[in-house]
Structures are given as C-alpha cells and as structure tokens.
Amino acid sequence: MRKIQPRLLLISCILLRSISGIFSSRSVILSSIEIFNTHELLSPKPIIYFQCHGEKKIILPDVKEKHIVYKFKGVESWQPLAELPDKKCKRCGLYESDSVKSDDIFDEWELCPDEFLDGNCIHYKEKEFNSTFTCTECITIIGAAKPSPKADSSNKKLNLAMAILLGVLTILLVAVGTFGMYKYWQRRRREQHQARFLKLFEEGDDIEDELEF
Ligand SMILES: *[C@@H]1O[C@H](CO)[C@@H](O)[C@H](O)[C@H]1NC(C)=O
C-alpha cells in the first residue's frame, strides 16, 4: 500500500496536468515589438492596435516610437492578445488608427497554434514591424499533433531495438534449428550403425546356430 501511494500521486498529477492542458485556453501574448514605420502623418503619436478578425481591438499603449524594441512580460493590463482555438488559426493583424481614412494596416496574417515552436513565434514584415509572440500552452498542442524530434529519436531507438531483437531471435531460431538437425542426423547415424551391427550380430548368431547343428 505504501508503495502504491506515490505512484498514484504521480499518475493523478499527470492526469490533472493533461486535463488542465485540455481545458486551458491557448493565450497568445506579445513578447516584443519593434515598428519600423508609422502611417499617420499628422499625429505624432500613433495609436497602434492588434486585432483578430471579429474580435475587439487591443491597443498597445506603449508602442509609440519607431526603431525601439518594446518588450513585454505578458502580464500587462491589455494582455493576452488572443486566445487560440485547438489546431485552428485566427486571422489577425496589426493596425494603426487613422483619424481621416480607414485604419492603416501594418500586416494581416494567420496566427496558428502550430507555429509556436518552443512556445515562441516571430512575425516580421519588411519595413513595417518585427514582433515575437508567446503561447506556452501551444507547445503541448505541437507535442500532441506532431511527434517532437525527441520522441522521433526515441522512436528510432525503439525501432533499432526491435530490429536487433528480431535479428537475435532469427539467429537463435536458426541455431536451434541447426542444432536440432544435427542431433537428428546424429541419431539417425547411430541408429543406422546399430542396425548394421545388429544385422551382423544376427548373421553371426545364424552362423553359430548352423555350427551347433
Ligand atoms: C526580430 O526580432 C527577433 C526577436 O527580438 C530577433 O531575433 C530577430 O533578429 C528580429 N528580426 C529582424 C529582421 O529584425
């Protein structure tokens, strides 16, 4: 009983973790951004916002200057930027409010959960901006959807082990078969010898019988 309890604890921990992984949303946060361009000529301070199709605008209050790398921890009041559904992309973009015409587009792109390698994803657009996004929950999706390189190598190791095992088994079978054949052949030979000897003996007996008469 004492031995089972820690194992049970471990199993329930793993179960809880995977269950929380299923139910937790895949929050995308903005880790860093650098803009190379602003589109509004009249206003000195641009209003830059992020928006996914059909969702609310998320204004980035600090991003005002060009060629400055703004870094974020992910706990800012306006974070996270978006929640990603399981194995599906969202069309999102970075925009700048325009007081006269329609808002200017830095870029629009597909934000996909499987693009967060190591939980991070860089989106760069020439002459517009460079940004990094983080989605720690997206890693688990990658792990579930595609075999990670680590799992792949362990799979290869498993295959190699299987091949070796099969090879050894084959050799063993061949050896056992050969040994069996050799034993059978030996027995046959012995039997043949015995038969010949017995025949000789019997013939000898016959001769002896004849001699007694
Ligand atoms: C974009 O930002 C990332 C992270 O800060 C950096 O590693 C990368 O070199 C940048 N790319 C360009 C083209 O500025």
PDB file of C-alpha atoms and ligand atoms in Angstrom:
ATOM      1  CA  MET A   1       0.000   0.000   0.000  1.00  0.00           C
ATOM      2  CA  ARG A   2       2.808   2.389   0.887  1.00  0.00           C
ATOM      3  CA  LYS A   3       4.492   1.635  -2.394  1.00  0.00           C
ATOM      4  CA  ILE A   4       1.368   2.321  -4.410  1.00  0.00           C
ATOM      5  CA  GLN A   5       0.614   5.748  -2.939  1.00  0.00           C
ATOM      6  CA  PRO A   6       3.475   7.737  -4.518  1.00  0.00           C
ATOM      7  CA  ARG A   7       2.750   6.131  -7.869  1.00  0.00           C
ATOM      8  CA  LEU A   8      -0.923   7.005  -7.528  1.00  0.00           C
ATOM      9  CA  LEU A   9       0.062  10.567  -6.701  1.00  0.00           C
ATOM     10  CA  LEU A  10       2.260  10.732  -9.783  1.00  0.00           C
ATOM     11  CA  ILE A  11      -0.479   9.335 -12.014  1.00  0.00           C
ATOM     12  CA  SER A  12      -3.054  11.778 -10.680  1.00  0.00           C
ATOM     13  CA  CYS A  13      -0.568  14.643 -11.167  1.00  0.00           C
ATOM     14  CA  ILE A  14      -0.052  13.638 -14.805  1.00  0.00           C
ATOM     15  CA  LEU A  15      -3.795  13.248 -15.297  1.00  0.00           C
ATOM     16  CA  LEU A  16      -4.504  16.634 -13.745  1.00  0.00           C
ATOM     17  CA  ARG A  17      -1.852  18.253 -15.862  1.00  0.00           C
ATOM     18  CA  SER A  18      -3.205  16.812 -19.090  1.00  0.00           C
ATOM     19  CA  ILE A  19      -6.772  17.693 -18.127  1.00  0.00           C
ATOM     20  CA  SER A  20      -5.778  21.270 -17.314  1.00  0.00           C
ATOM     21  CA  GLY A  21      -3.914  21.261 -20.654  1.00  0.00           C
ATOM     22  CA  ILE A  22      -7.124  20.330 -22.434  1.00  0.00           C
ATOM     23  CA  PHE A  23      -9.227  22.977 -20.757  1.00  0.00           C
ATOM     24  CA  SER A  24      -6.744  25.819 -20.553  1.00  0.00           C
ATOM     25  CA  SER A  25      -7.041  28.338 -23.338  1.00  0.00           C
ATOM     26  CA  ARG A  26      -4.071  28.924 -25.587  1.00  0.00           C
ATOM     27  CA  SER A  27      -3.351  32.514 -24.706  1.00  0.00           C
ATOM     28  CA  VAL A  28      -1.117  34.412 -27.070  1.00  0.00           C
ATOM     29  CA  ILE A  29       0.898  37.205 -25.585  1.00  0.00           C
ATOM     30  CA  LEU A  30       3.012  39.829 -27.257  1.00  0.00           C
ATOM     31  CA  SER A  31       6.595  39.454 -26.021  1.00  0.00           C
ATOM     32  CA  SER A  32       8.279  42.139 -28.072  1.00  0.00           C
ATOM     33  CA  ILE A  33       7.607  44.506 -30.914  1.00  0.00           C
ATOM     34  CA  GLU A  34       9.595  46.977 -32.937  1.00  0.00           C
ATOM     35  CA  ILE A  35       7.929  49.132 -35.535  1.00  0.00           C
ATOM     36  CA  PHE A  36       9.871  50.441 -38.492  1.00  0.00           C
ATOM     37  CA  ASN A  37       7.205  52.713 -39.878  1.00  0.00           C
ATOM     38  CA  THR A  38       4.185  54.792 -38.919  1.00  0.00           C
ATOM     39  CA  HIS A  39       1.422  55.646 -41.316  1.00  0.00           C
ATOM     40  CA  GLU A  40      -0.240  58.659 -39.764  1.00  0.00           C
ATOM     41  CA  LEU A  41       1.455  61.845 -40.845  1.00  0.00           C
ATOM     42  CA  LEU A  42      -0.469  64.380 -38.797  1.00  0.00           C
ATOM     43  CA  SER A  43      -0.497  62.721 -35.406  1.00  0.00           C
ATOM     44  CA  PRO A  44       2.943  62.493 -33.774  1.00  0.00           C
ATOM     45  CA  LYS A  45       1.889  59.637 -31.507  1.00  0.00           C
ATOM     46  CA  PRO A  46       0.451  56.717 -33.427  1.00  0.00           C
ATOM     47  CA  ILE A  47      -2.288  54.561 -31.936  1.00  0.00           C
ATOM     48  CA  ILE A  48      -1.279  51.035 -32.752  1.00  0.00           C
ATOM     49  CA  TYR A  49      -3.538  48.109 -32.110  1.00  0.00           C
ATOM     50  CA  PHE A  50      -3.745  44.384 -32.628  1.00  0.00           C
ATOM     51  CA  GLN A  51      -6.974  42.741 -33.706  1.00  0.00           C
ATOM     52  CA  CYS A  52      -8.108  39.297 -34.686  1.00  0.00           C
ATOM     53  CA  HIS A  53     -10.937  39.025 -37.181  1.00  0.00           C
ATOM     54  CA  GLY A  54     -14.265  39.581 -35.459  1.00  0.00           C
ATOM     55  CA  GLU A  55     -12.716  40.371 -32.095  1.00  0.00           C
ATOM     56  CA  LYS A  56     -12.072  43.535 -30.153  1.00  0.00           C
ATOM     57  CA  LYS A  57      -9.179  45.906 -30.775  1.00  0.00           C
ATOM     58  CA  ILE A  58      -6.270  45.655 -28.398  1.00  0.00           C
ATOM     59  CA  ILE A  59      -4.442  48.937 -28.266  1.00  0.00           C
ATOM     60  CA  LEU A  60      -0.739  48.746 -27.494  1.00  0.00           C
ATOM     61  CA  PRO A  61      -0.487  51.854 -25.302  1.00  0.00           C
ATOM     62  CA  ASP A  62       3.313  51.952 -25.056  1.00  0.00           C
ATOM     63  CA  VAL A  63       4.252  51.400 -28.664  1.00  0.00           C
ATOM     64  CA  LYS A  64       4.761  54.915 -29.987  1.00  0.00           C
ATOM     65  CA  GLU A  65       8.277  55.226 -31.369  1.00  0.00           C
ATOM     66  CA  LYS A  66       9.928  53.710 -34.411  1.00  0.00           C
ATOM     67  CA  HIS A  67      13.068  51.591 -34.080  1.00  0.00           C
ATOM     68  CA  ILE A  68      12.638  50.875 -30.399  1.00  0.00           C
ATOM     69  CA  VAL A  69      12.228  47.288 -29.226  1.00  0.00           C
ATOM     70  CA  TYR A  70       9.379  47.191 -26.735  1.00  0.00           C
ATOM     71  CA  LYS A  71       9.472  44.149 -24.514  1.00  0.00           C
ATOM     72  CA  PHE A  72       6.541  42.799 -22.532  1.00  0.00           C
ATOM     73  CA  LYS A  73       6.200  40.264 -19.763  1.00  0.00           C
ATOM     74  CA  GLY A  74       2.732  39.096 -20.718  1.00  0.00           C
ATOM     75  CA  VAL A  75       1.065  40.383 -17.553  1.00  0.00           C
ATOM     76  CA  GLU A  76       0.285  43.880 -18.857  1.00  0.00           C
ATOM     77  CA  SER A  77      -3.302  45.042 -18.459  1.00  0.00           C
ATOM     78  CA  TRP A  78      -4.088  44.595 -22.175  1.00  0.00           C
ATOM     79  CA  GLN A  79      -2.572  41.106 -22.439  1.00  0.00           C
ATOM     80  CA  PRO A  80      -3.175  38.442 -23.639  1.00  0.00           C
ATOM     81  CA  LEU A  81      -3.675  39.464 -27.243  1.00  0.00           C
ATOM     82  CA  ALA A  82      -5.743  36.484 -28.286  1.00  0.00           C
ATOM     83  CA  GLU A  83      -6.944  33.033 -27.383  1.00  0.00           C
ATOM     84  CA  LEU A  84      -6.275  30.393 -29.986  1.00  0.00           C
ATOM     85  CA  PRO A  85      -8.669  27.527 -30.577  1.00  0.00           C
ATOM     86  CA  ASP A  86      -7.359  23.977 -30.741  1.00  0.00           C
ATOM     87  CA  LYS A  87      -5.494  23.289 -34.009  1.00  0.00           C
ATOM     88  CA  LYS A  88      -7.005  26.233 -35.796  1.00  0.00           C
ATOM     89  CA  CYS A  89      -5.633  29.554 -36.939  1.00  0.00           C
ATOM     90  CA  LYS A  90      -7.022  33.013 -36.418  1.00  0.00           C
ATOM     91  CA  ARG A  91      -6.632  35.808 -38.911  1.00  0.00           C
ATOM     92  CA  CYS A  92      -5.143  38.719 -37.030  1.00  0.00           C
ATOM     93  CA  GLY A  93      -3.368  41.923 -37.833  1.00  0.00           C
ATOM     94  CA  LEU A  94      -1.515  44.937 -36.582  1.00  0.00           C
ATOM     95  CA  TYR A  95      -3.105  48.276 -37.402  1.00  0.00           C
ATOM     96  CA  GLU A  96      -2.726  51.963 -36.843  1.00  0.00           C
ATOM     97  CA  SER A  97      -5.751  54.161 -36.160  1.00  0.00           C
ATOM     98  CA  ASP A  98      -6.322  56.754 -38.795  1.00  0.00           C
ATOM     99  CA  SER A  99      -8.360  59.847 -37.971  1.00  0.00           C
ATOM    100  CA  VAL A 100      -9.238  60.630 -41.583  1.00  0.00           C
ATOM    101  CA  LYS A 101      -9.369  57.498 -43.695  1.00  0.00           C
ATOM    102  CA  SER A 102      -9.720  53.850 -42.761  1.00  0.00           C
ATOM    103  CA  ASP A 103      -7.101  52.446 -40.420  1.00  0.00           C
ATOM    104  CA  ASP A 104      -3.681  51.612 -41.808  1.00  0.00           C
ATOM    105  CA  ILE A 105      -2.566  48.026 -41.938  1.00  0.00           C
ATOM    106  CA  PHE A 106       0.918  47.034 -40.834  1.00  0.00           C
ATOM    107  CA  ASP A 107       0.154  43.451 -41.727  1.00  0.00           C
ATOM    108  CA  GLU A 108      -2.539  40.811 -41.532  1.00  0.00           C
ATOM    109  CA  TRP A 109      -1.646  37.163 -41.134  1.00  0.00           C
ATOM    110  CA  GLU A 110      -2.760  33.789 -39.847  1.00  0.00           C
ATOM    111  CA  LEU A 111      -1.892  33.234 -36.206  1.00  0.00           C
ATOM    112  CA  CYS A 112      -1.601  29.485 -35.847  1.00  0.00           C
ATOM    113  CA  PRO A 113      -1.039  27.360 -32.733  1.00  0.00           C
ATOM    114  CA  ASP A 114       1.428  25.078 -34.531  1.00  0.00           C
ATOM    115  CA  GLU A 115       3.777  27.948 -35.365  1.00  0.00           C
ATOM    116  CA  PHE A 116       4.829  28.442 -31.759  1.00  0.00           C
ATOM    117  CA  LEU A 117       7.991  26.406 -31.750  1.00  0.00           C
ATOM    118  CA  ASP A 118       9.308  26.386 -28.186  1.00  0.00           C
ATOM    119  CA  GLY A 119       6.273  28.499 -27.385  1.00  0.00           C
ATOM    120  CA  ASN A 120       7.515  31.463 -29.411  1.00  0.00           C
ATOM    121  CA  CYS A 121       6.696  32.756 -32.833  1.00  0.00           C
ATOM    122  CA  ILE A 122       8.297  35.650 -34.722  1.00  0.00           C
ATOM    123  CA  HIS A 123       6.280  37.693 -37.148  1.00  0.00           C
ATOM    124  CA  TYR A 124       8.350  40.027 -39.260  1.00  0.00           C
ATOM    125  CA  LYS A 125       7.254  42.261 -42.077  1.00  0.00           C
ATOM    126  CA  GLU A 126       9.821  44.201 -44.007  1.00  0.00           C
ATOM    127  CA  LYS A 127       9.717  47.969 -43.472  1.00  0.00           C
ATOM    128  CA  GLU A 128       6.725  47.559 -41.134  1.00  0.00           C
ATOM    129  CA  PHE A 129       7.462  45.718 -37.917  1.00  0.00           C
ATOM    130  CA  ASN A 130       9.115  42.803 -36.158  1.00  0.00           C
ATOM    131  CA  SER A 131       7.341  41.061 -33.323  1.00  0.00           C
ATOM    132  CA  THR A 132       7.554  37.988 -31.157  1.00  0.00           C
ATOM    133  CA  PHE A 133       4.576  36.242 -29.680  1.00  0.00           C
ATOM    134  CA  THR A 134       4.475  33.645 -26.940  1.00  0.00           C
ATOM    135  CA  CYS A 135       1.978  30.889 -26.367  1.00  0.00           C
ATOM    136  CA  THR A 136       3.184  28.424 -23.759  1.00  0.00           C
ATOM    137  CA  GLU A 137       0.065  26.262 -24.000  1.00  0.00           C
ATOM    138  CA  CYS A 138       0.580  25.919 -27.746  1.00  0.00           C
ATOM    139  CA  ILE A 139       3.664  23.745 -27.154  1.00  0.00           C
ATOM    140  CA  THR A 140       1.527  20.950 -25.786  1.00  0.00           C
ATOM    141  CA  ILE A 141      -0.563  21.048 -28.967  1.00  0.00           C
ATOM    142  CA  ILE A 142       2.561  20.677 -31.097  1.00  0.00           C
ATOM    143  CA  GLY A 143       3.637  17.780 -28.908  1.00  0.00           C
ATOM    144  CA  ALA A 144       0.282  16.096 -29.399  1.00  0.00           C
ATOM    145  CA  ALA A 145      -0.142  16.823 -33.086  1.00  0.00           C
ATOM    146  CA  LYS A 146       3.329  16.139 -34.409  1.00  0.00           C
ATOM    147  CA  PRO A 147       5.899  13.880 -32.818  1.00  0.00           C
ATOM    148  CA  SER A 148       8.623  16.095 -31.399  1.00  0.00           C
ATOM    149  CA  PRO A 149      12.199  15.443 -32.591  1.00  0.00           C
ATOM    150  CA  LYS A 150      12.922  13.898 -29.203  1.00  0.00           C
ATOM    151  CA  ALA A 151      10.014  11.461 -29.477  1.00  0.00           C
ATOM    152  CA  ASP A 152      11.095  10.770 -33.038  1.00  0.00           C
ATOM    153  CA  SER A 153      14.610   9.827 -31.993  1.00  0.00           C
ATOM    154  CA  SER A 154      13.271   7.641 -29.203  1.00  0.00           C
ATOM    155  CA  ASN A 155      11.007   6.023 -31.783  1.00  0.00           C
ATOM    156  CA  LYS A 156      14.056   5.381 -33.938  1.00  0.00           C
ATOM    157  CA  LYS A 157      15.814   3.891 -30.927  1.00  0.00           C
ATOM    158  CA  LEU A 158      12.807   1.673 -30.316  1.00  0.00           C
ATOM    159  CA  ASN A 159      12.824   0.562 -33.946  1.00  0.00           C
ATOM    160  CA  LEU A 160      16.532  -0.190 -33.740  1.00  0.00           C
ATOM    161  CA  ALA A 161      15.981  -2.188 -30.566  1.00  0.00           C
ATOM    162  CA  MET A 162      13.183  -4.109 -32.284  1.00  0.00           C
ATOM    163  CA  ALA A 163      15.406  -4.813 -35.276  1.00  0.00           C
ATOM    164  CA  ILE A 164      18.204  -6.061 -33.031  1.00  0.00           C
ATOM    165  CA  LEU A 165      15.769  -8.204 -31.070  1.00  0.00           C
ATOM    166  CA  LEU A 166      14.377  -9.672 -34.288  1.00  0.00           C
ATOM    167  CA  GLY A 167      17.906 -10.315 -35.539  1.00  0.00           C
ATOM    168  CA  VAL A 168      18.876 -12.077 -32.328  1.00  0.00           C
ATOM    169  CA  LEU A 169      15.679 -14.116 -32.398  1.00  0.00           C
ATOM    170  CA  THR A 170      16.330 -15.142 -36.004  1.00  0.00           C
ATOM    171  CA  ILE A 171      19.892 -16.189 -35.209  1.00  0.00           C
ATOM    172  CA  LEU A 172      18.634 -18.109 -32.171  1.00  0.00           C
ATOM    173  CA  LEU A 173      15.985 -19.879 -34.242  1.00  0.00           C
ATOM    174  CA  VAL A 174      18.490 -20.783 -36.950  1.00  0.00           C
ATOM    175  CA  ALA A 175      20.929 -22.031 -34.294  1.00  0.00           C
ATOM    176  CA  VAL A 176      18.262 -24.126 -32.575  1.00  0.00           C
ATOM    177  CA  GLY A 177      17.117 -25.470 -35.938  1.00  0.00           C
ATOM    178  CA  THR A 178      20.649 -26.354 -36.999  1.00  0.00           C
ATOM    179  CA  PHE A 179      21.386 -27.988 -33.670  1.00  0.00           C
ATOM    180  CA  GLY A 180      18.146 -29.973 -33.911  1.00  0.00           C
ATOM    181  CA  MET A 181      19.005 -31.094 -37.449  1.00  0.00           C
ATOM    182  CA  TYR A 182      22.499 -32.108 -36.332  1.00  0.00           C
ATOM    183  CA  LYS A 183      21.095 -34.059 -33.383  1.00  0.00           C
ATOM    184  CA  TYR A 184      18.552 -35.763 -35.630  1.00  0.00           C
ATOM    185  CA  TRP A 185      21.241 -36.637 -38.163  1.00  0.00           C
ATOM    186  CA  GLN A 186      23.459 -37.971 -35.340  1.00  0.00           C
ATOM    187  CA  ARG A 187      20.658 -40.120 -34.021  1.00  0.00           C
ATOM    188  CA  ARG A 188      19.871 -41.425 -37.460  1.00  0.00           C
ATOM    189  CA  ARG A 189      23.529 -42.322 -37.969  1.00  0.00           C
ATOM    190  CA  ARG A 190      23.691 -44.086 -34.624  1.00  0.00           C
ATOM    191  CA  GLU A 191      20.530 -45.977 -35.421  1.00  0.00           C
ATOM    192  CA  GLN A 192      21.923 -46.963 -38.797  1.00  0.00           C
ATOM    193  CA  HIS A 193      25.154 -48.136 -37.174  1.00  0.00           C
ATOM    194  CA  GLN A 194      23.224 -50.085 -34.580  1.00  0.00           C
ATOM    195  CA  ALA A 195      21.038 -51.625 -37.244  1.00  0.00           C
ATOM    196  CA  ARG A 196      24.059 -52.672 -39.249  1.00  0.00           C
ATOM    197  CA  PHE A 197      25.745 -54.051 -36.136  1.00  0.00           C
ATOM    198  CA  LEU A 198      22.590 -55.877 -35.101  1.00  0.00           C
ATOM    199  CA  LYS A 199      22.327 -57.355 -38.548  1.00  0.00           C
ATOM    200  CA  LEU A 200      25.915 -58.520 -38.385  1.00  0.00           C
ATOM    201  CA  PHE A 201      25.279 -59.926 -34.938  1.00  0.00           C
ATOM    202  CA  GLU A 202      22.163 -61.719 -36.044  1.00  0.00           C
ATOM    203  CA  GLU A 203      24.007 -63.139 -39.032  1.00  0.00           C
ATOM    204  CA  GLY A 204      26.702 -64.241 -36.615  1.00  0.00           C
ATOM    205  CA  ASP A 205      24.052 -65.914 -34.500  1.00  0.00           C
ATOM    206  CA  ASP A 206      22.720 -67.698 -37.553  1.00  0.00           C
ATOM    207  CA  ILE A 207      26.198 -68.927 -38.284  1.00  0.00           C
ATOM    208  CA  GLU A 208      26.618 -70.057 -34.706  1.00  0.00           C
ATOM    209  CA  ASP A 209      23.211 -71.825 -34.859  1.00  0.00           C
ATOM    210  CA  GLU A 210      24.260 -73.527 -38.016  1.00  0.00           C
ATOM    211  CA  LEU A 211      27.512 -74.526 -36.387  1.00  0.00           C
ATOM    212  CA  GLU A 212      25.719 -76.090 -33.400  1.00  0.00           C
ATOM    213  CA  PHE A 213      23.891 -78.398 -35.635  1.00  0.00           C
TER     214      PHE A 213
HETATM  215  C1  LIG B   1      13.063  40.201 -34.942  1.00  0.00           C
HETATM  216  O1  LIG B   1      13.033  40.044 -33.533  1.00  0.00           O
HETATM  217  C2  LIG B   1      13.644  38.865 -33.057  1.00  0.00           C
HETATM  218  C3  LIG B   1      13.445  38.811 -31.561  1.00  0.00           C
HETATM  219  O2  LIG B   1      13.786  40.002 -30.939  1.00  0.00           O
HETATM  220  C4  LIG B   1      15.097  38.825 -33.477  1.00  0.00           C
HETATM  221  O3  LIG B   1      15.682  37.625 -33.053  1.00  0.00           O
HETATM  222  C5  LIG B   1      15.208  38.953 -34.977  1.00  0.00           C
HETATM  223  O4  LIG B   1      16.553  39.006 -35.366  1.00  0.00           O
HETATM  224  C6  LIG B   1      14.474  40.200 -35.464  1.00  0.00           C
HETATM  225  N1  LIG B   1      14.483  40.210 -36.910  1.00  0.00           N
HETATM  226  C7  LIG B   1      14.680  41.329 -37.624  1.00  0.00           C
HETATM  227  C8  LIG B   1      14.705  41.145 -39.094  1.00  0.00           C
HETATM  228  O5  LIG B   1      14.837  42.403 -37.100  1.00  0.00           O
END
